[in-house]
Each structure stands twice: as C-alpha cells, then as structure tokens.
Short mmCIF file of C-alpha atoms and ligand atoms in Angstrom, two decimals:
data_model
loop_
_atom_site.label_atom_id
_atom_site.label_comp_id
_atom_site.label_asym_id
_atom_site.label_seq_id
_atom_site.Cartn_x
_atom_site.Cartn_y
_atom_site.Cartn_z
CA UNK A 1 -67.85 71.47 -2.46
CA UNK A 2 -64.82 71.70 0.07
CA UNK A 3 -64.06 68.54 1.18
CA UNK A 4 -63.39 67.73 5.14
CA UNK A 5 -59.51 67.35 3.93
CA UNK A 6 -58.99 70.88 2.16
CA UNK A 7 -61.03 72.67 5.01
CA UNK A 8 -58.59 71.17 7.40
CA UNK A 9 -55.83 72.04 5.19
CA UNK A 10 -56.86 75.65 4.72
CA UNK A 11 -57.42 75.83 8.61
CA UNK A 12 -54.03 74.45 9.08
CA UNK A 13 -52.84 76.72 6.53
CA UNK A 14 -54.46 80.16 7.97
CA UNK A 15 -53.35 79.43 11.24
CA UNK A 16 -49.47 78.60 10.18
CA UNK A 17 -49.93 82.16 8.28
CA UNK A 18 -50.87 83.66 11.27
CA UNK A 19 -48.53 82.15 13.53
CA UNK A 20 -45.68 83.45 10.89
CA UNK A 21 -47.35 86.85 10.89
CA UNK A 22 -47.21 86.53 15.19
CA UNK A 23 -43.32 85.34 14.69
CA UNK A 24 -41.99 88.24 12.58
CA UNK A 25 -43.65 90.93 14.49
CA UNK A 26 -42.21 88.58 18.08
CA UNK A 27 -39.07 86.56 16.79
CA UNK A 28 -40.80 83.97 18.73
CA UNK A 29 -41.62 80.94 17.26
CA UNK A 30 -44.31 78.74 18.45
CA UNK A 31 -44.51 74.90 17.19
CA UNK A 32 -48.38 74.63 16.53
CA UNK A 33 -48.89 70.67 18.07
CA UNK A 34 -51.72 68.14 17.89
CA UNK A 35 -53.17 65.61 19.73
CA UNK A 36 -56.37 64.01 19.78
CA UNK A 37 -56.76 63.63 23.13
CA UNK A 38 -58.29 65.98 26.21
CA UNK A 39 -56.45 68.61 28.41
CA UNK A 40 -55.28 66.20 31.26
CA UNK A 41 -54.67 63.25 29.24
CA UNK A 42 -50.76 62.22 29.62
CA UNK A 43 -49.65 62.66 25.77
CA UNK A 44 -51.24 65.80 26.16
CA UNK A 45 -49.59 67.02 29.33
CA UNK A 46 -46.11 65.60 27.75
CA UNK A 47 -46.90 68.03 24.82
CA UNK A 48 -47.16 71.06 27.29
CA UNK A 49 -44.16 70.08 29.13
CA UNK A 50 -42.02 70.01 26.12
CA UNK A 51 -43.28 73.61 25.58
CA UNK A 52 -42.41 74.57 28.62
CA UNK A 53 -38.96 73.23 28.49
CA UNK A 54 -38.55 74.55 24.90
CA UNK A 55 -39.19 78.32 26.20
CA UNK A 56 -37.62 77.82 29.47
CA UNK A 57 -34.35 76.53 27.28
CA UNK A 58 -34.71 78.92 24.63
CA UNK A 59 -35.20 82.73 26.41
CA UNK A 60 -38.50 82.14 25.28
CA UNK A 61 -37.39 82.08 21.45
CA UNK A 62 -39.43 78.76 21.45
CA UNK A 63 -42.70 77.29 22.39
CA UNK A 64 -45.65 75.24 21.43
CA UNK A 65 -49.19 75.99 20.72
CA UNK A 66 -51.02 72.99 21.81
CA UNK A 67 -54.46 71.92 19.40
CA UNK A 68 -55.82 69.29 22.40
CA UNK A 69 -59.14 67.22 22.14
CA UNK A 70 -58.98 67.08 18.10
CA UNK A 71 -59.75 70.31 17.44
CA UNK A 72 -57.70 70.18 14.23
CA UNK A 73 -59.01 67.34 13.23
CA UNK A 74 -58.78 62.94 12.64
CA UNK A 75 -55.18 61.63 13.41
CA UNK A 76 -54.68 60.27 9.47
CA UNK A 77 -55.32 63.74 7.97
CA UNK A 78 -52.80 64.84 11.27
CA UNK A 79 -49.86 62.83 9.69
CA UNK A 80 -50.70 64.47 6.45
CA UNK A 81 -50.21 67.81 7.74
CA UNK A 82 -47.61 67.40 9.10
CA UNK A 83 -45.68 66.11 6.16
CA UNK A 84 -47.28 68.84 4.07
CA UNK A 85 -45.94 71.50 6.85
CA UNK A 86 -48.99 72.66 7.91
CA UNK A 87 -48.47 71.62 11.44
CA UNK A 88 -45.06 70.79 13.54
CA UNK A 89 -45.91 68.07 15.40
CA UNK A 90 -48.29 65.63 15.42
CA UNK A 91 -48.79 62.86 18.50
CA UNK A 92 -50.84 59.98 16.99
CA UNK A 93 -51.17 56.23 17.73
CA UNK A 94 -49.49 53.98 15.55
CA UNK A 95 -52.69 52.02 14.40
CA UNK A 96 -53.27 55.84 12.29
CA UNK A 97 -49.38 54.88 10.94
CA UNK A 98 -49.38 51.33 9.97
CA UNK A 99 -50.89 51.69 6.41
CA UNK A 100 -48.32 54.63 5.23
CA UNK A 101 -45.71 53.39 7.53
CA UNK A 102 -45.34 49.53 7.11
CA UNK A 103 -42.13 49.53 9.63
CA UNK A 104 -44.81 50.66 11.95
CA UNK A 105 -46.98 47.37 11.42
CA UNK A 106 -45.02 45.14 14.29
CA UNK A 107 -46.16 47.34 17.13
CA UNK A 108 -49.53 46.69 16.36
CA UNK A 109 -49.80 43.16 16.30
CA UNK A 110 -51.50 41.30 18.65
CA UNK A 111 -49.15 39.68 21.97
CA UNK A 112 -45.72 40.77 20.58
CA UNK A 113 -45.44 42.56 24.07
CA UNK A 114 -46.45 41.13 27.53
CA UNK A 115 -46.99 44.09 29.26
CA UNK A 116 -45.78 47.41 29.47
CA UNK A 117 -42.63 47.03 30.64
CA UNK A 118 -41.51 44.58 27.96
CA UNK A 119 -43.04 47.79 25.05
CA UNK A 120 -40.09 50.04 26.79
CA UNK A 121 -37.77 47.73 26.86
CA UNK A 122 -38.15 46.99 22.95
CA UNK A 123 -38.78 51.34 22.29
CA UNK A 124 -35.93 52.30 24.19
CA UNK A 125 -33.91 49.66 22.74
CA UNK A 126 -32.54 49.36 18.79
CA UNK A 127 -36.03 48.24 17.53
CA UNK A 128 -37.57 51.37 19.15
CA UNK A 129 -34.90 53.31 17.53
CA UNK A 130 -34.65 51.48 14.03
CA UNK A 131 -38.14 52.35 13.43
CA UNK A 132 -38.32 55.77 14.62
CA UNK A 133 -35.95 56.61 11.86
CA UNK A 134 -37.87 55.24 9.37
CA UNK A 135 -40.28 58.35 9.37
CA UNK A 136 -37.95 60.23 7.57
CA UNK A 137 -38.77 58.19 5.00
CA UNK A 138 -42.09 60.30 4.41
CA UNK A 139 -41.06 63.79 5.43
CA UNK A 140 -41.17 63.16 9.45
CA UNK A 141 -38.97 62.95 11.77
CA UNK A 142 -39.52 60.27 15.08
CA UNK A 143 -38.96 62.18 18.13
CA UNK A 144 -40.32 59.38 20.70
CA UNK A 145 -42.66 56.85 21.33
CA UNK A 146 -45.27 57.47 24.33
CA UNK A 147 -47.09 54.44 26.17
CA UNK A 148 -51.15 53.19 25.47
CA UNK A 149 -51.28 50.84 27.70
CA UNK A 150 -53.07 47.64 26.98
CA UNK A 151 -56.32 47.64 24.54
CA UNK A 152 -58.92 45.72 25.68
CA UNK A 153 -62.03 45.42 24.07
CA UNK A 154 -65.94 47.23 25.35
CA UNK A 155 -69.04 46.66 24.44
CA UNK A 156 -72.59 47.35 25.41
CA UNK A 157 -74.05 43.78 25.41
CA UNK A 158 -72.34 41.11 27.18
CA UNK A 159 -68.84 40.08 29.06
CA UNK A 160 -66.17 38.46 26.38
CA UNK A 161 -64.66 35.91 27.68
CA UNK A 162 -63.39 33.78 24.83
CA UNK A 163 -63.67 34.84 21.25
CA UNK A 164 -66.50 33.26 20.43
CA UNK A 165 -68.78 35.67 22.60
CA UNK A 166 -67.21 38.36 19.92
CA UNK A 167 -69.17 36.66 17.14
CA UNK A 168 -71.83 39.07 15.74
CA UNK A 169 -70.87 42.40 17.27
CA UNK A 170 -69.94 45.15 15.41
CA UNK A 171 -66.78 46.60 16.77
CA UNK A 172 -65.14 49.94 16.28
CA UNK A 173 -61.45 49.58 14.97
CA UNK A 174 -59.10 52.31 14.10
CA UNK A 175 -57.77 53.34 10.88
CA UNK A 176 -55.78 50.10 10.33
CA UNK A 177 -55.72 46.89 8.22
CA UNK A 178 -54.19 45.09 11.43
CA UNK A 179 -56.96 46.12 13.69
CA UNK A 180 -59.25 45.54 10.81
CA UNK A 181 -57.83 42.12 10.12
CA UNK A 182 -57.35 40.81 13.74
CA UNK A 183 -61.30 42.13 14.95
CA UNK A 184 -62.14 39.80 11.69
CA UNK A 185 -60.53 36.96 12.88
CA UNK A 186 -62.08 36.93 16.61
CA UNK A 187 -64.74 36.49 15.18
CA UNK A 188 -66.44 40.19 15.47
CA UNK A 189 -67.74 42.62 12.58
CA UNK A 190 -64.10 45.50 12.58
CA UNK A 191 -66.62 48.91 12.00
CA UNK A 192 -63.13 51.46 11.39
CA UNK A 193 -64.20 55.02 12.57
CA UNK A 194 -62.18 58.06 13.92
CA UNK A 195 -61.60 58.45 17.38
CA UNK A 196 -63.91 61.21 17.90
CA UNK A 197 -66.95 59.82 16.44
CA UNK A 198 -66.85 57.03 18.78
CA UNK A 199 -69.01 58.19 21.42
CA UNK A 200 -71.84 58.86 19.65
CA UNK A 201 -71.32 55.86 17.36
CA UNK A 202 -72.16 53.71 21.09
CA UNK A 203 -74.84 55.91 22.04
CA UNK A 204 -76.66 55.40 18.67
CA UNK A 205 -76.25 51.77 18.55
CA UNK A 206 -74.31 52.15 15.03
CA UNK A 207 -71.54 49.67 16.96
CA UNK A 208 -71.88 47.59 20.24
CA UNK A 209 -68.49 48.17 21.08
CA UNK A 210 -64.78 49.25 20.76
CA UNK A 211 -61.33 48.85 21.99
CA UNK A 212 -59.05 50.73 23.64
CA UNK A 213 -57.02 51.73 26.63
CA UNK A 214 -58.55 52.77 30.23
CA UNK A 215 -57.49 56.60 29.66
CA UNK A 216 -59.24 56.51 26.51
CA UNK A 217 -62.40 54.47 27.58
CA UNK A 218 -62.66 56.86 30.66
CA UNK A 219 -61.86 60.54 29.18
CA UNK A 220 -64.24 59.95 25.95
CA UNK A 221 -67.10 58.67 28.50
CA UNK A 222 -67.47 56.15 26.39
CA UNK A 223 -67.89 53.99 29.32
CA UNK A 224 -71.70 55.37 29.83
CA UNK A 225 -72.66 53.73 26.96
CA UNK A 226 -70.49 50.33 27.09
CA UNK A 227 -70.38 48.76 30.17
CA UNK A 228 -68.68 45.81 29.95
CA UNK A 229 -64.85 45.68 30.01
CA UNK A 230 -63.04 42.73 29.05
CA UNK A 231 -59.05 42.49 29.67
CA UNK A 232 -58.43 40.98 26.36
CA UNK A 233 -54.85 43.16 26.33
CA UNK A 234 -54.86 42.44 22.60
CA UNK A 235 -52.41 45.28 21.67
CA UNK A 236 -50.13 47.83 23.38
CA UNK A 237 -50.09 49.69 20.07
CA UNK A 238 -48.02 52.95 21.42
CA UNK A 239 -48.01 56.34 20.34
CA UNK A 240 -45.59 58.09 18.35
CA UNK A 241 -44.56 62.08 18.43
CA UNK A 242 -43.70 63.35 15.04
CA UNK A 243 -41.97 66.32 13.89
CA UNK A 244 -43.17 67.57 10.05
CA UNK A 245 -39.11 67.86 8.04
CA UNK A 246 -39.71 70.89 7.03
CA UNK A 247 -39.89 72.24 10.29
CA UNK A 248 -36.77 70.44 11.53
CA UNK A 249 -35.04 71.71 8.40
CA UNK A 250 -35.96 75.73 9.01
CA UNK A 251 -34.81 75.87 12.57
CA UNK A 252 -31.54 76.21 14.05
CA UNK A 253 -28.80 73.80 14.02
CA UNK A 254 -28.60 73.97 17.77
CA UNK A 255 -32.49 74.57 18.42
CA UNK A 256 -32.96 70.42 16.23
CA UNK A 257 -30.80 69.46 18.95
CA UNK A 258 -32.77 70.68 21.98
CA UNK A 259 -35.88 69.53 20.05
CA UNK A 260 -34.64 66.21 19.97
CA UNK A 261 -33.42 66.16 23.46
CA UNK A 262 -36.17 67.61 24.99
CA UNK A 263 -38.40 64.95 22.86
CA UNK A 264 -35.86 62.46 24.52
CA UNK A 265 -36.62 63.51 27.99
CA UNK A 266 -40.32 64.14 27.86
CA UNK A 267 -40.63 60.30 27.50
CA UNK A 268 -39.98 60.15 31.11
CA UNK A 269 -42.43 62.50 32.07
CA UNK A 270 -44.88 61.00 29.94
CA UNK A 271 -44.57 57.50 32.06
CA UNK A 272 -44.40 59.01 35.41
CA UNK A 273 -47.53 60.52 34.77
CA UNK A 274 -49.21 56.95 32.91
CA UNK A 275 -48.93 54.64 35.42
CA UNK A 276 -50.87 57.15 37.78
CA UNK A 277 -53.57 58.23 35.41
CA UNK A 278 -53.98 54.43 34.32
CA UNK A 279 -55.24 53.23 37.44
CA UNK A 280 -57.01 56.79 38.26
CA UNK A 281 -59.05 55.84 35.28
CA UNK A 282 -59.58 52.55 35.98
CA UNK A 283 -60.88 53.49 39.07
CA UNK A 284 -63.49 56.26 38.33
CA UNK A 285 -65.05 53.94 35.63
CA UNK A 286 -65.27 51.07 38.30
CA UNK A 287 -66.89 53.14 40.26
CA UNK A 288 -69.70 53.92 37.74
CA UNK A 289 -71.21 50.68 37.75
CA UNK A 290 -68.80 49.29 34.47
CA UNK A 291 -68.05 45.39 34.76
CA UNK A 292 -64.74 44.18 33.89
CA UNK A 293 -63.86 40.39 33.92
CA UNK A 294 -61.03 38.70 32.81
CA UNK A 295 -60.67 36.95 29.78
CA UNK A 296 -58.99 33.41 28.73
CA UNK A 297 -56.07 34.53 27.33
CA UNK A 298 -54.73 31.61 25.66
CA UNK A 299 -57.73 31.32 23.88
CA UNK A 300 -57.09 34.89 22.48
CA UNK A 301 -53.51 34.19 21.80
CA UNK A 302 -54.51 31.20 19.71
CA UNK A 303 -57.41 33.00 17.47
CA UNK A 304 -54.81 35.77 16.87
CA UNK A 305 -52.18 33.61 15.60
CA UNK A 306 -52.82 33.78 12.09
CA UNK A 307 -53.14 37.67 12.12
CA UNK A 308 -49.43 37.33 13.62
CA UNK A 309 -48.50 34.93 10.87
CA UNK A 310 -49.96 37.25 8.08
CA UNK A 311 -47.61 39.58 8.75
CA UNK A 312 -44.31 37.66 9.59
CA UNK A 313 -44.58 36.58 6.24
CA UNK A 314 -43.01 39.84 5.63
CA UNK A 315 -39.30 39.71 5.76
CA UNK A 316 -38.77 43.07 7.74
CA UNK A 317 -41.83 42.10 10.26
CA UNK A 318 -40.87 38.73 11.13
CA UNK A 319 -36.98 40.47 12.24
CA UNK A 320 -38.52 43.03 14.71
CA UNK A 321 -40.82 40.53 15.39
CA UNK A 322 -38.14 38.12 16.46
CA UNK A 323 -36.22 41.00 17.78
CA UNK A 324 -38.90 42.46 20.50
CA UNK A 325 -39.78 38.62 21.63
CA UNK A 326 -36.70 38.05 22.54
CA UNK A 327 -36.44 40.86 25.06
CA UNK A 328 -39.52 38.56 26.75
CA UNK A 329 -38.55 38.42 30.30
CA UNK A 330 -35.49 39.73 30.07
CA UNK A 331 -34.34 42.14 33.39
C1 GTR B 1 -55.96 55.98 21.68
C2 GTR B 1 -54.80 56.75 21.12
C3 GTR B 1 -55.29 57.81 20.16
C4 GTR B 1 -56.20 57.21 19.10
C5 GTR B 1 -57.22 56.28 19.69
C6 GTR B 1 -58.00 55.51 18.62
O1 GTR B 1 -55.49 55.01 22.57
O2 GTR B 1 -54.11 57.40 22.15
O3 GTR B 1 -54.19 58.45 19.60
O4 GTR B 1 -55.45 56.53 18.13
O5 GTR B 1 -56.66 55.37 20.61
O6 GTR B 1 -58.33 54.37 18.86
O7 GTR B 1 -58.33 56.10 17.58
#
C-alpha cells in the first residue's frame, strides 16, 4: 500500500519533473511554493508578491508557482519536502518546526511575547536572526519570519474564562510537544491533528474545540461550528518561510541574493496586509453570532508557568528566553 507520505512525495516529485521539463524547453524557472492556507490569506498573498518581484527583478527568468489551501499536503510532510528538494519553499508555522527544530521551541512558548509588536521586535532583532540560521542545520535555509497573531483558544461548549472551565474538553493542538504539553497543563484533553482536518473534526464532535488565530478561525469557517472565542493570547507562535538547500545551492550566485532580499522585503508587505485582515476577520465572525469574552490572564500566565519552566531548563531556551523578555517594553 502507498502510504499518504510516498504519494505526496511522488506528487511532489512528478510535478518538480515537470516543472524541469517546462524550464528547459523556457529557461524559466519557477520556485514551486506551499502554504497551507487560502488564496487571500496574508502568508499567502506575501508568497505571490515575492513571485511577482522575483519575475519583475529577473526579466522573467524567475517566478513562483504557488500550491495555496494545502493542496500539497500537511505542513510536517511540507518541511520534509523541502529538505528532500521536492519543493522550494515551504511557509509553515513554527508549532510544525519545534520537534525537528529545537531552536524553534522558544517562539512557541506560552507569554514570552506581549503582543505583536514585542514578536517583531525580538524577529527583526539578533534572536530573530540567530534562529533563522539554524535551519541550515537540516538542509533549509530561513528566509523570514511572518506574523500569527495571538492564539486564543474556541470551542463549541462554553466561554473560558479561567483554566479550570478547560477541564474535560478535548482540544485540537498542532503537531507539537509544546502545544501538546501546555493544553495538558490547563487542564484540557491536547487532541494533535493537521490543520486541514480541523473543520470537520468540530463538526463531528471528535473535539469541542481548538486554538488559533482570527485569520485562521475565520478562513477555515471553523467558527460555524465553535462559537465561543476566548482571548486567552496563549502564543504568538509565528510563521517561518523556508527555502529547501538544494535549491539555494543550484541557482545563481546573484539570483540567492535577490531571493534573500526579496524574502527580506516581503516581511513588510506581509504586516501591512495583517493588521488589516486581522480585524477584517475579527469582524465578519462577530458578526455571525460568535461570542468572544475576555479571559483572566494572570490566571493563564500562572497555569502556564511550568510549561515555561520545562523548557528553560534547557540551556539554549532559557538564553533566547531571557533574550526576547528583555526587549519587554522596550521603544
Ligand atoms: C495557523 C498557521 C498555519 C498552521 C495552523 C495550525 O495559524 O498559520 O501555518 O500551522 O495555524 O494550527 O495548524
């Protein structure tokens, strides 16, 4: 039997052929790139700007081929193919990266940022930076980090207030031992399933809720199903845009460097259009009858404390730990 892995690799696989097949008879190259998410969606839109850039800077020599909505499948067997070469560039969430990529593991945890502004400050700064060159470690290369906004957590059965009103439902995490670990410890059953099976997973009861960011709870209409939205803010877990090596390695000396730079800039783009769609989505699910309430935060903080001290008991955790809380507040 062909499992859902070598399917996706021989799909991978055929179309790479056929993209080479496209290039020789063309001379034009076109970076096949993935993201999970819909047409629309603002990692998605950042992905079609960089192809547009890309051609625009390139005569056309250059471009992307954009696999939206998932269509090449979950975002773990994504990172795989693109370390295997079987894709250029993949745009996953760094929950999908913390088990292969332990540097990873800090932006995860739960409160190391306030809000948004204090997760650019500490990407655009030397932690950002240190741990986007730790994906060449595994046959990547970090182009950029892209914003996810605050996860809260949804469910179909009640507001969550404090963390005991978590106790007893089963909650979808992703692919992570932190989100795993730190849905244990408020008190709530972690159910880990791919992003795309989510939906249906609310609709047939097999969990009463999940977390994640407004875009996400709004674009997956998962918000039919759930309709209660707590601002728990329990992780700002960002996205990462990764380049497969090999890729890097094959093109041009001079083309890397417009990659990189046009990477550079599309983070920019990316956060002009985030803000916007953020409260857009926030909006439209408002609108649709979905209750949010606020929760008590300090009561969150203090159940995820020992999830935070789990992992500063690693020596390389605790630094960027250290490192990101003390750009707290800072201008
Ligand atoms: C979203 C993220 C996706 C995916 C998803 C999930 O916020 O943008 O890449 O990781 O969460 O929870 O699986």
């Amino acid at each position: 039997m062909t499992t859902r892995r070598q399917f996706l690799g021989a799909t991978a696989l055929t179309l790479g052929a056929a993209a080479t097949r496209v290039r020789a008879a063309t001379a034009r190259l076109d970076l096949a790139a993935t993201d999970v998410h819909v047409r629309g969606y603002p990692t998605v839109e950042a992905l079609r700007w960089i192809g547009e850039q890309l051609e625009k800077e390139t005569d056309g020599r250059l471009g992307v081929r954009l696999y939206h909505s998932g269509q090449l499948g979950r975002e773990s067997d994504l990172i795989d193919l693109a370390r295997f070469g079987a894709i250029d560039i993949a745009r996953v969430n760094m929950a999908a990266l913390n088990n292969p990529f332990p540097a990873t593991r800090v932006l995860c945890l739960p409160y190391v940022f306030d809000d948004t502004a204090h997760m650019r400050r500490a990407l655009d700064g030397a932690v950002g930076q240190d741990i986007l060159g730790r994906f060449a470690d595994r046959d990547l290369v970090g182009l950029a980090f892209y914003d996810s906004g605050a996860r809260c957590v949804y469910n179909t059965k009640r507001p969550i207030v404090t963390p005991d009103d978590l106790h007893g439902l089963k909650i979808r995490v992703p692919p992570s031992d932190i989100f795993m670990h730190l849905i244990r410890t408020l008190g709530a059953n972690p159910t880990p399933l791919p992003y795309g099976e989510v939906y249906s997973a609310l609709q047939t009861h097999l969990i009463d809720g999940a977390e994640n960011n407004w875009q996400s709870f709004h674009t997956t209409r998962q918000f039919e199903a759930a309709r209660y939205w707590s601002y728990s803010g329990h992780s700002y877990s960002p996205e990462a845009l990764l380049l497969s090596r090999r890729r890097f390695d094959a093109l041009r000396p001079d083309d890397r460097e417009r990659l990189l730079d046009i990477a550079k800039r599309s983070v920019a783009y990316m956060r002009s259009l985030w803000d916007e769609s953020e409260r857009t989505a926030r909006e439209y699910v408002l609108a649709r009858g979905v209750q949010a309430n606020a929760v008590d935060r300090a009561a969150f903080e203090r159940a995820a404390a020992p999830v935070v001290a789990h992992y500063r008991k690693d020596a390389e955790v605790d630094r960027y730990w250290r490192a990101i809380r003390d750009l707290s507040g800072a201008a």
